């Protein structure tokens, strides 16, 4: 898409967080305005691409853990992002091809790409339009319900998405409403940007997003912890990305993390 004309209804002049993230990950699904904004973020946070990759690695480890250790067989991934290597269904299907996944995003570009990628996996995987600010609508979506059975435990993934909600959106209440709608034994997987370290730089990076189609709200460790209200955080709790159950794949990255600020906290909880 890099140099193509944008699809109808898409304003390529306004930087878009999903496409900026795609640029951080080395993808091609972005326009000049996205790349320029991403480069401005990298001026204050040169670590942004490394953090994006480590965020994806956390997501993969969490999915593997939930399938292998917690018996989870269905995932609702809200704020899916543009498809990239190691998507939820790819990771889960390596262990059990019967795992069902619903991808949910409010960005039409994300939805179009996701649907194209998923052709051929219709029995287990769907992509639906939905907004985290309206959780009941997401879970009532008929296409989602064609693969997700809310009477069974489900993992809700809110990976690098809640910081796109403002405090006025009342994110803790939104997560609680999701929790109340799912079966006992369900899990929450969440990562979120924080200004707990190098707060000035974090704020400058976040300022770039104010010119984008969606702003970022930085939150403290306590505020991110509150999002897990009603969930029991599993070991090791709320930690920097590389510290969540590291495996061989991220051992080297973990050693190198000493040079990275803690701009993301992540965790996995099970519903009480
Ligand atoms: C930074 S990407 C994260 C992608 C993926 N979860 C990951 O961590 O690799 C954030 C995604 O959240 C989506 N998003 C932002 N606000 C949202 C909302 N209110 N409801 C649903 N999706 C949203 C964006 O469109 C984007 O695709």
PDB file of N, CA and C in Angstrom, residues 3-102:
ATOM      1  N   UNK A   3       2.858   3.112  -1.768  1.00  0.00           N
ATOM      2  CA  UNK A   3       2.747   4.231  -2.693  1.00  0.00           C
ATOM      3  C   UNK A   3       1.460   4.211  -3.501  1.00  0.00           C
ATOM      4  N   UNK A   4       0.551   3.317  -3.140  1.00  0.00           N
ATOM      5  CA  UNK A   4      -0.720   3.237  -3.853  1.00  0.00           C
ATOM      6  C   UNK A   4      -1.637   4.371  -3.412  1.00  0.00           C
ATOM      7  N   UNK A   5      -2.665   4.629  -4.247  1.00  0.00           N
ATOM      8  CA  UNK A   5      -3.709   5.560  -3.818  1.00  0.00           C
ATOM      9  C   UNK A   5      -4.466   4.898  -2.665  1.00  0.00           C
ATOM     10  N   UNK A   6      -4.875   5.690  -1.662  1.00  0.00           N
ATOM     11  CA  UNK A   6      -5.597   5.074  -0.542  1.00  0.00           C
ATOM     12  C   UNK A   6      -6.970   4.571  -0.982  1.00  0.00           C
ATOM     13  N   UNK A   7      -7.486   3.530  -0.330  1.00  0.00           N
ATOM     14  CA  UNK A   7      -8.837   3.057  -0.642  1.00  0.00           C
ATOM     15  C   UNK A   7      -9.850   4.160  -0.339  1.00  0.00           C
ATOM     16  N   UNK A   8     -11.052   4.096  -0.952  1.00  0.00           N
ATOM     17  CA  UNK A   8     -12.066   5.132  -0.719  1.00  0.00           C
ATOM     18  C   UNK A   8     -12.361   5.266   0.779  1.00  0.00           C
ATOM     19  N   UNK A   9     -12.540   6.513   1.220  1.00  0.00           N
ATOM     20  CA  UNK A   9     -12.894   6.746   2.624  1.00  0.00           C
ATOM     21  C   UNK A   9     -11.700   6.806   3.554  1.00  0.00           C
ATOM     22  N   UNK A  10     -10.480   6.587   3.036  1.00  0.00           N
ATOM     23  CA  UNK A  10      -9.287   6.607   3.893  1.00  0.00           C
ATOM     24  C   UNK A  10      -8.522   7.901   3.626  1.00  0.00           C
ATOM     25  N   UNK A  11      -8.252   8.676   4.674  1.00  0.00           N
ATOM     26  CA  UNK A  11      -7.476   9.904   4.516  1.00  0.00           C
ATOM     27  C   UNK A  11      -6.008   9.594   4.812  1.00  0.00           C
ATOM     28  N   UNK A  12      -5.230   9.472   3.733  1.00  0.00           N
ATOM     29  CA  UNK A  12      -3.822   9.086   3.885  1.00  0.00           C
ATOM     30  C   UNK A  12      -2.976  10.230   4.430  1.00  0.00           C
ATOM     31  N   UNK A  13      -3.582  11.444   4.516  1.00  0.00           N
ATOM     32  CA  UNK A  13      -2.784  12.590   4.989  1.00  0.00           C
ATOM     33  C   UNK A  13      -2.706  12.637   6.505  1.00  0.00           C
ATOM     34  N   UNK A  14      -3.643  11.949   7.171  1.00  0.00           N
ATOM     35  CA  UNK A  14      -3.661  11.970   8.644  1.00  0.00           C
ATOM     36  C   UNK A  14      -2.966  10.713   9.164  1.00  0.00           C
ATOM     37  N   UNK A  15      -1.893  10.884   9.961  1.00  0.00           N
ATOM     38  CA  UNK A  15      -1.210   9.690  10.477  1.00  0.00           C
ATOM     39  C   UNK A  15      -2.169   8.816  11.265  1.00  0.00           C
ATOM     40  N   UNK A  16      -1.995   7.529  11.126  1.00  0.00           N
ATOM     41  CA  UNK A  16      -2.914   6.577  11.733  1.00  0.00           C
ATOM     42  C   UNK A  16      -2.092   5.606  12.607  1.00  0.00           C
ATOM     43  N   UNK A  17      -2.468   5.433  13.882  1.00  0.00           N
ATOM     44  CA  UNK A  17      -1.652   4.632  14.800  1.00  0.00           C
ATOM     45  C   UNK A  17      -1.417   3.202  14.325  1.00  0.00           C
ATOM     46  N   UNK A  18      -2.424   2.569  13.701  1.00  0.00           N
ATOM     47  CA  UNK A  18      -2.234   1.179  13.241  1.00  0.00           C
ATOM     48  C   UNK A  18      -1.161   1.139  12.152  1.00  0.00           C
ATOM     49  N   UNK A  19      -1.190   2.146  11.258  1.00  0.00           N
ATOM     50  CA  UNK A  19      -0.212   2.147  10.161  1.00  0.00           C
ATOM     51  C   UNK A  19       1.164   2.592  10.660  1.00  0.00           C
ATOM     52  N   UNK A  20       1.217   3.484  11.679  1.00  0.00           N
ATOM     53  CA  UNK A  20       2.511   3.861  12.278  1.00  0.00           C
ATOM     54  C   UNK A  20       3.146   2.632  12.943  1.00  0.00           C
ATOM     55  N   UNK A  21       2.330   1.857  13.624  1.00  0.00           N
ATOM     56  CA  UNK A  21       2.805   0.648  14.295  1.00  0.00           C
ATOM     57  C   UNK A  21       3.315  -0.354  13.257  1.00  0.00           C
ATOM     58  N   UNK A  22       2.594  -0.427  12.136  1.00  0.00           N
ATOM     59  CA  UNK A  22       3.016  -1.301  11.047  1.00  0.00           C
ATOM     60  C   UNK A  22       4.401  -0.865  10.546  1.00  0.00           C
ATOM     61  N   UNK A  23       4.629   0.455  10.461  1.00  0.00           N
ATOM     62  CA  UNK A  23       5.941   0.963  10.025  1.00  0.00           C
ATOM     63  C   UNK A  23       7.013   0.574  11.048  1.00  0.00           C
ATOM     64  N   UNK A  24       6.694   0.723  12.355  1.00  0.00           N
ATOM     65  CA  UNK A  24       7.667   0.319  13.388  1.00  0.00           C
ATOM     66  C   UNK A  24       8.051  -1.151  13.222  1.00  0.00           C
ATOM     67  N   UNK A  25       7.076  -1.957  12.790  1.00  0.00           N
ATOM     68  CA  UNK A  25       7.323  -3.403  12.668  1.00  0.00           C
ATOM     69  C   UNK A  25       7.967  -3.769  11.327  1.00  0.00           C
ATOM     70  N   UNK A  26       8.277  -2.751  10.515  1.00  0.00           N
ATOM     71  CA  UNK A  26       8.929  -3.010   9.233  1.00  0.00           C
ATOM     72  C   UNK A  26       7.948  -3.381   8.131  1.00  0.00           C
ATOM     73  N   UNK A  27       6.640  -3.128   8.349  1.00  0.00           N
ATOM     74  CA  UNK A  27       5.630  -3.470   7.340  1.00  0.00           C
ATOM     75  C   UNK A  27       5.544  -2.421   6.236  1.00  0.00           C
ATOM     76  N   UNK A  28       4.750  -2.771   5.209  1.00  0.00           N
ATOM     77  CA  UNK A  28       4.622  -1.879   4.044  1.00  0.00           C
ATOM     78  C   UNK A  28       3.228  -1.245   3.978  1.00  0.00           C
ATOM     79  N   UNK A  29       2.383  -1.545   4.962  1.00  0.00           N
ATOM     80  CA  UNK A  29       0.999  -1.064   4.918  1.00  0.00           C
ATOM     81  C   UNK A  29       0.883   0.301   5.587  1.00  0.00           C
ATOM     82  N   UNK A  30       1.561   1.302   5.014  1.00  0.00           N
ATOM     83  CA  UNK A  30       1.532   2.634   5.605  1.00  0.00           C
ATOM     84  C   UNK A  30       1.767   3.671   4.511  1.00  0.00           C
ATOM     85  N   UNK A  31       1.365   4.918   4.801  1.00  0.00           N
ATOM     86  CA  UNK A  31       1.512   6.020   3.849  1.00  0.00           C
ATOM     87  C   UNK A  31       2.583   6.998   4.359  1.00  0.00           C
ATOM     88  N   UNK A  32       2.927   7.983   3.507  1.00  0.00           N
ATOM     89  CA  UNK A  32       4.006   8.922   3.858  1.00  0.00           C
ATOM     90  C   UNK A  32       3.731   9.616   5.198  1.00  0.00           C
ATOM     91  N   UNK A  33       2.477  10.037   5.432  1.00  0.00           N
ATOM     92  CA  UNK A  33       2.163  10.751   6.686  1.00  0.00           C
ATOM     93  C   UNK A  33       2.386   9.840   7.901  1.00  0.00           C
ATOM     94  N   UNK A  34       2.105   8.554   7.745  1.00  0.00           N
ATOM     95  CA  UNK A  34       2.318   7.598   8.838  1.00  0.00           C
ATOM     96  C   UNK A  34       3.814   7.459   9.119  1.00  0.00           C
ATOM     97  N   UNK A  35       4.591   7.347   8.037  1.00  0.00           N
ATOM     98  CA  UNK A  35       6.041   7.156   8.198  1.00  0.00           C
ATOM     99  C   UNK A  35       6.670   8.389   8.834  1.00  0.00           C
ATOM    100  N   UNK A  36       6.212   9.594   8.401  1.00  0.00           N
ATOM    101  CA  UNK A  36       6.781  10.828   8.968  1.00  0.00           C
ATOM    102  C   UNK A  36       6.472  10.924  10.459  1.00  0.00           C
ATOM    103  N   UNK A  37       5.227  10.612  10.831  1.00  0.00           N
ATOM    104  CA  UNK A  37       4.854  10.677  12.260  1.00  0.00           C
ATOM    105  C   UNK A  37       5.644   9.640  13.053  1.00  0.00           C
ATOM    106  N   UNK A  38       5.790   8.434  12.497  1.00  0.00           N
ATOM    107  CA  UNK A  38       6.533   7.381  13.197  1.00  0.00           C
ATOM    108  C   UNK A  38       7.990   7.816  13.390  1.00  0.00           C
ATOM    109  N   UNK A  39       8.560   8.451  12.370  1.00  0.00           N
ATOM    110  CA  UNK A  39       9.948   8.921  12.498  1.00  0.00           C
ATOM    111  C   UNK A  39      10.056   9.989  13.581  1.00  0.00           C
ATOM    112  N   UNK A  40       9.023  10.841  13.709  1.00  0.00           N
ATOM    113  CA  UNK A  40       9.049  11.862  14.772  1.00  0.00           C
ATOM    114  C   UNK A  40       9.011  11.191  16.145  1.00  0.00           C
ATOM    115  N   UNK A  41       8.225  10.141  16.293  1.00  0.00           N
ATOM    116  CA  UNK A  41       8.206   9.397  17.565  1.00  0.00           C
ATOM    117  C   UNK A  41       9.601   8.823  17.821  1.00  0.00           C
ATOM    118  N   UNK A  42      10.248   8.319  16.765  1.00  0.00           N
ATOM    119  CA  UNK A  42      11.555   7.677  16.942  1.00  0.00           C
ATOM    120  C   UNK A  42      12.647   8.676  17.294  1.00  0.00           C
ATOM    121  N   UNK A  43      12.391   9.971  17.004  1.00  0.00           N
ATOM    122  CA  UNK A  43      13.390  10.967  17.423  1.00  0.00           C
ATOM    123  C   UNK A  43      13.484  11.040  18.942  1.00  0.00           C
ATOM    124  N   UNK A  44      12.341  10.911  19.629  1.00  0.00           N
ATOM    125  CA  UNK A  44      12.392  10.917  21.102  1.00  0.00           C
ATOM    126  C   UNK A  44      12.446   9.503  21.666  1.00  0.00           C
ATOM    127  N   UNK A  45      11.996   8.541  20.892  1.00  0.00           N
ATOM    128  CA  UNK A  45      11.974   7.155  21.366  1.00  0.00           C
ATOM    129  C   UNK A  45      12.531   6.246  20.278  1.00  0.00           C
ATOM    130  N   UNK A  46      13.874   6.249  20.112  1.00  0.00           N
ATOM    131  CA  UNK A  46      14.464   5.402  19.066  1.00  0.00           C
ATOM    132  C   UNK A  46      14.137   3.931  19.286  1.00  0.00           C
ATOM    133  N   UNK A  47      13.698   3.610  20.506  1.00  0.00           N
ATOM    134  CA  UNK A  47      13.390   2.215  20.848  1.00  0.00           C
ATOM    135  C   UNK A  47      12.040   1.767  20.312  1.00  0.00           C
ATOM    136  N   UNK A  48      11.256   2.671  19.720  1.00  0.00           N
ATOM    137  CA  UNK A  48       9.879   2.324  19.353  1.00  0.00           C
ATOM    138  C   UNK A  48       9.778   1.036  18.514  1.00  0.00           C
ATOM    139  N   UNK A  49      10.606   0.866  17.461  1.00  0.00           N
ATOM    140  CA  UNK A  49      10.485  -0.386  16.691  1.00  0.00           C
ATOM    141  C   UNK A  49      10.805  -1.619  17.542  1.00  0.00           C
ATOM    142  N   UNK A  50      11.828  -1.503  18.395  1.00  0.00           N
ATOM    143  CA  UNK A  50      12.182  -2.661  19.245  1.00  0.00           C
ATOM    144  C   UNK A  50      11.045  -2.966  20.206  1.00  0.00           C
ATOM    145  N   UNK A  51      10.422  -1.916  20.742  1.00  0.00           N
ATOM    146  CA  UNK A  51       9.312  -2.142  21.677  1.00  0.00           C
ATOM    147  C   UNK A  51       8.118  -2.765  20.965  1.00  0.00           C
ATOM    148  N   UNK A  52       7.859  -2.338  19.733  1.00  0.00           N
ATOM    149  CA  UNK A  52       6.739  -2.924  18.978  1.00  0.00           C
ATOM    150  C   UNK A  52       6.990  -4.422  18.769  1.00  0.00           C
ATOM    151  N   UNK A  53       8.223  -4.788  18.418  1.00  0.00           N
ATOM    152  CA  UNK A  53       8.529  -6.217  18.206  1.00  0.00           C
ATOM    153  C   UNK A  53       8.391  -6.995  19.514  1.00  0.00           C
ATOM    154  N   UNK A  54       8.835  -6.384  20.601  1.00  0.00           N
ATOM    155  CA  UNK A  54       8.755  -7.089  21.889  1.00  0.00           C
ATOM    156  C   UNK A  54       7.312  -7.201  22.378  1.00  0.00           C
ATOM    157  N   UNK A  55       6.513  -6.207  22.022  1.00  0.00           N
ATOM    158  CA  UNK A  55       5.086  -6.292  22.351  1.00  0.00           C
ATOM    159  C   UNK A  55       4.461  -7.469  21.604  1.00  0.00           C
ATOM    160  N   UNK A  56       4.813  -7.639  20.332  1.00  0.00           N
ATOM    161  CA  UNK A  56       4.300  -8.787  19.566  1.00  0.00           C
ATOM    162  C   UNK A  56       4.799 -10.100  20.174  1.00  0.00           C
ATOM    163  N   UNK A  57       6.062 -10.097  20.622  1.00  0.00           N
ATOM    164  CA  UNK A  57       6.607 -11.332  21.206  1.00  0.00           C
ATOM    165  C   UNK A  57       5.871 -11.668  22.509  1.00  0.00           C
ATOM    166  N   UNK A  58       5.535 -10.638  23.306  1.00  0.00           N
ATOM    167  CA  UNK A  58       4.736 -10.884  24.526  1.00  0.00           C
ATOM    168  C   UNK A  58       3.404 -11.517  24.143  1.00  0.00           C
ATOM    169  N   UNK A  59       2.750 -10.949  23.131  1.00  0.00           N
ATOM    170  CA  UNK A  59       1.444 -11.479  22.702  1.00  0.00           C
ATOM    171  C   UNK A  59       1.572 -12.960  22.330  1.00  0.00           C
ATOM    172  N   UNK A  60       2.621 -13.299  21.587  1.00  0.00           N
ATOM    173  CA  UNK A  60       2.788 -14.701  21.163  1.00  0.00           C
ATOM    174  C   UNK A  60       3.004 -15.619  22.378  1.00  0.00           C
ATOM    175  N   UNK A  61       3.834 -15.163  23.334  1.00  0.00           N
ATOM    176  CA  UNK A  61       4.085 -16.018  24.514  1.00  0.00           C
ATOM    177  C   UNK A  61       2.802 -16.190  25.321  1.00  0.00           C
ATOM    178  N   UNK A  62       2.027 -15.106  25.437  1.00  0.00           N
ATOM    179  CA  UNK A  62       0.782 -15.188  26.211  1.00  0.00           C
ATOM    180  C   UNK A  62      -0.190 -16.162  25.549  1.00  0.00           C
ATOM    181  N   UNK A  63      -0.313 -16.098  24.216  1.00  0.00           N
ATOM    182  CA  UNK A  63      -1.232 -16.999  23.504  1.00  0.00           C
ATOM    183  C   UNK A  63      -0.773 -18.445  23.701  1.00  0.00           C
ATOM    184  N   UNK A  64       0.526 -18.689  23.533  1.00  0.00           N
ATOM    185  CA  UNK A  64       1.042 -20.066  23.720  1.00  0.00           C
ATOM    186  C   UNK A  64       0.736 -20.560  25.124  1.00  0.00           C
ATOM    187  N   UNK A  65       0.975 -19.695  26.102  1.00  0.00           N
ATOM    188  CA  UNK A  65       0.717 -20.097  27.488  1.00  0.00           C
ATOM    189  C   UNK A  65      -0.754 -20.458  27.679  1.00  0.00           C
ATOM    190  N   UNK A  66      -1.638 -19.615  27.156  1.00  0.00           N
ATOM    191  CA  UNK A  66      -3.069 -19.826  27.398  1.00  0.00           C
ATOM    192  C   UNK A  66      -3.572 -21.104  26.739  1.00  0.00           C
ATOM    193  N   UNK A  67      -3.046 -21.416  25.540  1.00  0.00           N
ATOM    194  CA  UNK A  67      -3.469 -22.650  24.879  1.00  0.00           C
ATOM    195  C   UNK A  67      -2.852 -23.854  25.597  1.00  0.00           C
ATOM    196  N   UNK A  68      -1.544 -23.765  25.874  1.00  0.00           N
ATOM    197  CA  UNK A  68      -0.840 -24.947  26.406  1.00  0.00           C
ATOM    198  C   UNK A  68      -1.144 -25.192  27.876  1.00  0.00           C
ATOM    199  N   UNK A  69      -1.249 -24.122  28.675  1.00  0.00           N
ATOM    200  CA  UNK A  69      -1.322 -24.306  30.134  1.00  0.00           C
ATOM    201  C   UNK A  69      -2.702 -24.020  30.709  1.00  0.00           C
ATOM    202  N   UNK A  70      -3.468 -23.145  30.067  1.00  0.00           N
ATOM    203  CA  UNK A  70      -4.737 -22.725  30.685  1.00  0.00           C
ATOM    204  C   UNK A  70      -5.951 -23.319  29.969  1.00  0.00           C
ATOM    205  N   UNK A  71      -5.705 -24.089  28.908  1.00  0.00           N
ATOM    206  CA  UNK A  71      -6.807 -24.764  28.219  1.00  0.00           C
ATOM    207  C   UNK A  71      -7.719 -23.830  27.440  1.00  0.00           C
ATOM    208  N   UNK A  72      -7.251 -22.627  27.151  1.00  0.00           N
ATOM    209  CA  UNK A  72      -8.093 -21.675  26.396  1.00  0.00           C
ATOM    210  C   UNK A  72      -8.149 -22.093  24.928  1.00  0.00           C
ATOM    211  N   UNK A  73      -9.365 -22.089  24.380  1.00  0.00           N
ATOM    212  CA  UNK A  73      -9.539 -22.498  22.986  1.00  0.00           C
ATOM    213  C   UNK A  73     -10.233 -21.416  22.162  1.00  0.00           C
ATOM    214  N   UNK A  74     -10.465 -20.232  22.766  1.00  0.00           N
ATOM    215  CA  UNK A  74     -11.062 -19.150  21.972  1.00  0.00           C
ATOM    216  C   UNK A  74     -10.518 -17.798  22.444  1.00  0.00           C
ATOM    217  N   UNK A  75     -10.240 -16.943  21.455  1.00  0.00           N
ATOM    218  CA  UNK A  75      -9.611 -15.645  21.696  1.00  0.00           C
ATOM    219  C   UNK A  75     -10.419 -14.541  21.017  1.00  0.00           C
ATOM    220  N   UNK A  76     -10.602 -13.436  21.731  1.00  0.00           N
ATOM    221  CA  UNK A  76     -11.178 -12.232  21.126  1.00  0.00           C
ATOM    222  C   UNK A  76     -10.087 -11.165  21.198  1.00  0.00           C
ATOM    223  N   UNK A  77      -9.514 -10.836  20.034  1.00  0.00           N
ATOM    224  CA  UNK A  77      -8.357  -9.931  19.959  1.00  0.00           C
ATOM    225  C   UNK A  77      -8.866  -8.543  19.548  1.00  0.00           C
ATOM    226  N   UNK A  78      -9.038  -7.668  20.548  1.00  0.00           N
ATOM    227  CA  UNK A  78      -9.622  -6.338  20.276  1.00  0.00           C
ATOM    228  C   UNK A  78      -8.491  -5.329  20.073  1.00  0.00           C
ATOM    229  N   UNK A  79      -8.512  -4.647  18.922  1.00  0.00           N
ATOM    230  CA  UNK A  79      -7.390  -3.772  18.561  1.00  0.00           C
ATOM    231  C   UNK A  79      -6.311  -4.635  17.924  1.00  0.00           C
ATOM    232  N   UNK A  80      -6.758  -5.394  16.935  1.00  0.00           N
ATOM    233  CA  UNK A  80      -5.933  -6.402  16.258  1.00  0.00           C
ATOM    234  C   UNK A  80      -4.677  -5.823  15.620  1.00  0.00           C
ATOM    235  N   UNK A  81      -4.818  -4.660  14.978  1.00  0.00           N
ATOM    236  CA  UNK A  81      -3.711  -4.084  14.210  1.00  0.00           C
ATOM    237  C   UNK A  81      -3.620  -4.724  12.838  1.00  0.00           C
ATOM    238  N   UNK A  82      -2.781  -4.134  11.981  1.00  0.00           N
ATOM    239  CA  UNK A  82      -2.591  -4.695  10.645  1.00  0.00           C
ATOM    240  C   UNK A  82      -1.923  -6.052  10.768  1.00  0.00           C
ATOM    241  N   UNK A  83      -2.321  -7.002   9.930  1.00  0.00           N
ATOM    242  CA  UNK A  83      -1.765  -8.345  10.058  1.00  0.00           C
ATOM    243  C   UNK A  83      -0.246  -8.328   9.975  1.00  0.00           C
ATOM    244  N   UNK A  84       0.362  -9.129  10.788  1.00  0.00           N
ATOM    245  CA  UNK A  84       1.816  -9.233  10.786  1.00  0.00           C
ATOM    246  C   UNK A  84       2.149 -10.664  11.155  1.00  0.00           C
ATOM    247  N   UNK A  85       3.387 -11.037  10.919  1.00  0.00           N
ATOM    248  CA  UNK A  85       3.790 -12.415  11.215  1.00  0.00           C
ATOM    249  C   UNK A  85       3.471 -12.764  12.669  1.00  0.00           C
ATOM    250  N   UNK A  86       3.022 -13.961  12.896  1.00  0.00           N
ATOM    251  CA  UNK A  86       2.758 -14.380  14.275  1.00  0.00           C
ATOM    252  C   UNK A  86       1.450 -13.841  14.813  1.00  0.00           C
ATOM    253  N   UNK A  87       0.408 -13.806  13.949  1.00  0.00           N
ATOM    254  CA  UNK A  87      -0.906 -13.393  14.428  1.00  0.00           C
ATOM    255  C   UNK A  87      -1.445 -14.459  15.373  1.00  0.00           C
ATOM    256  N   UNK A  88      -2.481 -14.079  16.133  1.00  0.00           N
ATOM    257  CA  UNK A  88      -2.993 -14.951  17.191  1.00  0.00           C
ATOM    258  C   UNK A  88      -3.358 -16.336  16.646  1.00  0.00           C
ATOM    259  N   UNK A  89      -4.103 -16.376  15.520  1.00  0.00           N
ATOM    260  CA  UNK A  89      -4.551 -17.691  15.039  1.00  0.00           C
ATOM    261  C   UNK A  89      -3.384 -18.531  14.560  1.00  0.00           C
ATOM    262  N   UNK A  90      -2.347 -17.889  13.998  1.00  0.00           N
ATOM    263  CA  UNK A  90      -1.184 -18.656  13.528  1.00  0.00           C
ATOM    264  C   UNK A  90      -0.473 -19.320  14.704  1.00  0.00           C
ATOM    265  N   UNK A  91      -0.278 -18.535  15.772  1.00  0.00           N
ATOM    266  CA  UNK A  91       0.414 -19.061  16.955  1.00  0.00           C
ATOM    267  C   UNK A  91      -0.422 -20.163  17.601  1.00  0.00           C
ATOM    268  N   UNK A  92      -1.726 -19.900  17.764  1.00  0.00           N
ATOM    269  CA  UNK A  92      -2.595 -20.865  18.443  1.00  0.00           C
ATOM    270  C   UNK A  92      -2.745 -22.135  17.611  1.00  0.00           C
ATOM    271  N   UNK A  93      -2.862 -21.980  16.284  1.00  0.00           N
ATOM    272  CA  UNK A  93      -3.096 -23.159  15.445  1.00  0.00           C
ATOM    273  C   UNK A  93      -1.874 -24.071  15.356  1.00  0.00           C
ATOM    274  N   UNK A  94      -0.685 -23.533  15.664  1.00  0.00           N
ATOM    275  CA  UNK A  94       0.487 -24.417  15.731  1.00  0.00           C
ATOM    276  C   UNK A  94       0.285 -25.477  16.809  1.00  0.00           C
ATOM    277  N   UNK A  95      -0.490 -25.095  17.839  1.00  0.00           N
ATOM    278  CA  UNK A  95      -0.701 -26.050  18.945  1.00  0.00           C
ATOM    279  C   UNK A  95      -2.010 -26.808  18.814  1.00  0.00           C
ATOM    280  N   UNK A  96      -3.047 -26.118  18.309  1.00  0.00           N
ATOM    281  CA  UNK A  96      -4.357 -26.757  18.152  1.00  0.00           C
ATOM    282  C   UNK A  96      -5.110 -26.040  17.035  1.00  0.00           C
ATOM    283  N   UNK A  97      -5.234 -26.682  15.880  1.00  0.00           N
ATOM    284  CA  UNK A  97      -5.899 -26.034  14.728  1.00  0.00           C
ATOM    285  C   UNK A  97      -7.370 -25.739  14.977  1.00  0.00           C
ATOM    286  N   UNK A  98      -7.913 -26.252  16.086  1.00  0.00           N
ATOM    287  CA  UNK A  98      -9.325 -25.998  16.383  1.00  0.00           C
ATOM    288  C   UNK A  98      -9.557 -24.723  17.178  1.00  0.00           C
ATOM    289  N   UNK A  99      -8.491 -24.035  17.582  1.00  0.00           N
ATOM    290  CA  UNK A  99      -8.671 -22.798  18.362  1.00  0.00           C
ATOM    291  C   UNK A  99      -9.407 -21.761  17.513  1.00  0.00           C
ATOM    292  N   UNK A 100     -10.385 -21.083  18.140  1.00  0.00           N
ATOM    293  CA  UNK A 100     -11.181 -20.092  17.405  1.00  0.00           C
ATOM    294  C   UNK A 100     -10.761 -18.670  17.810  1.00  0.00           C
ATOM    295  N   UNK A 101     -10.700 -17.785  16.813  1.00  0.00           N
ATOM    296  CA  UNK A 101     -10.205 -16.431  17.049  1.00  0.00           C
ATOM    297  C   UNK A 101     -11.130 -15.420  16.379  1.00  0.00           C
ATOM    298  N   UNK A 102     -11.530 -14.400  17.138  1.00  0.00           N
ATOM    299  CA  UNK A 102     -12.254 -13.265  16.548  1.00  0.00           C
ATOM    300  C   UNK A 102     -11.351 -12.044  16.628  1.00  0.00           C
TER     301      UNK A 102
END
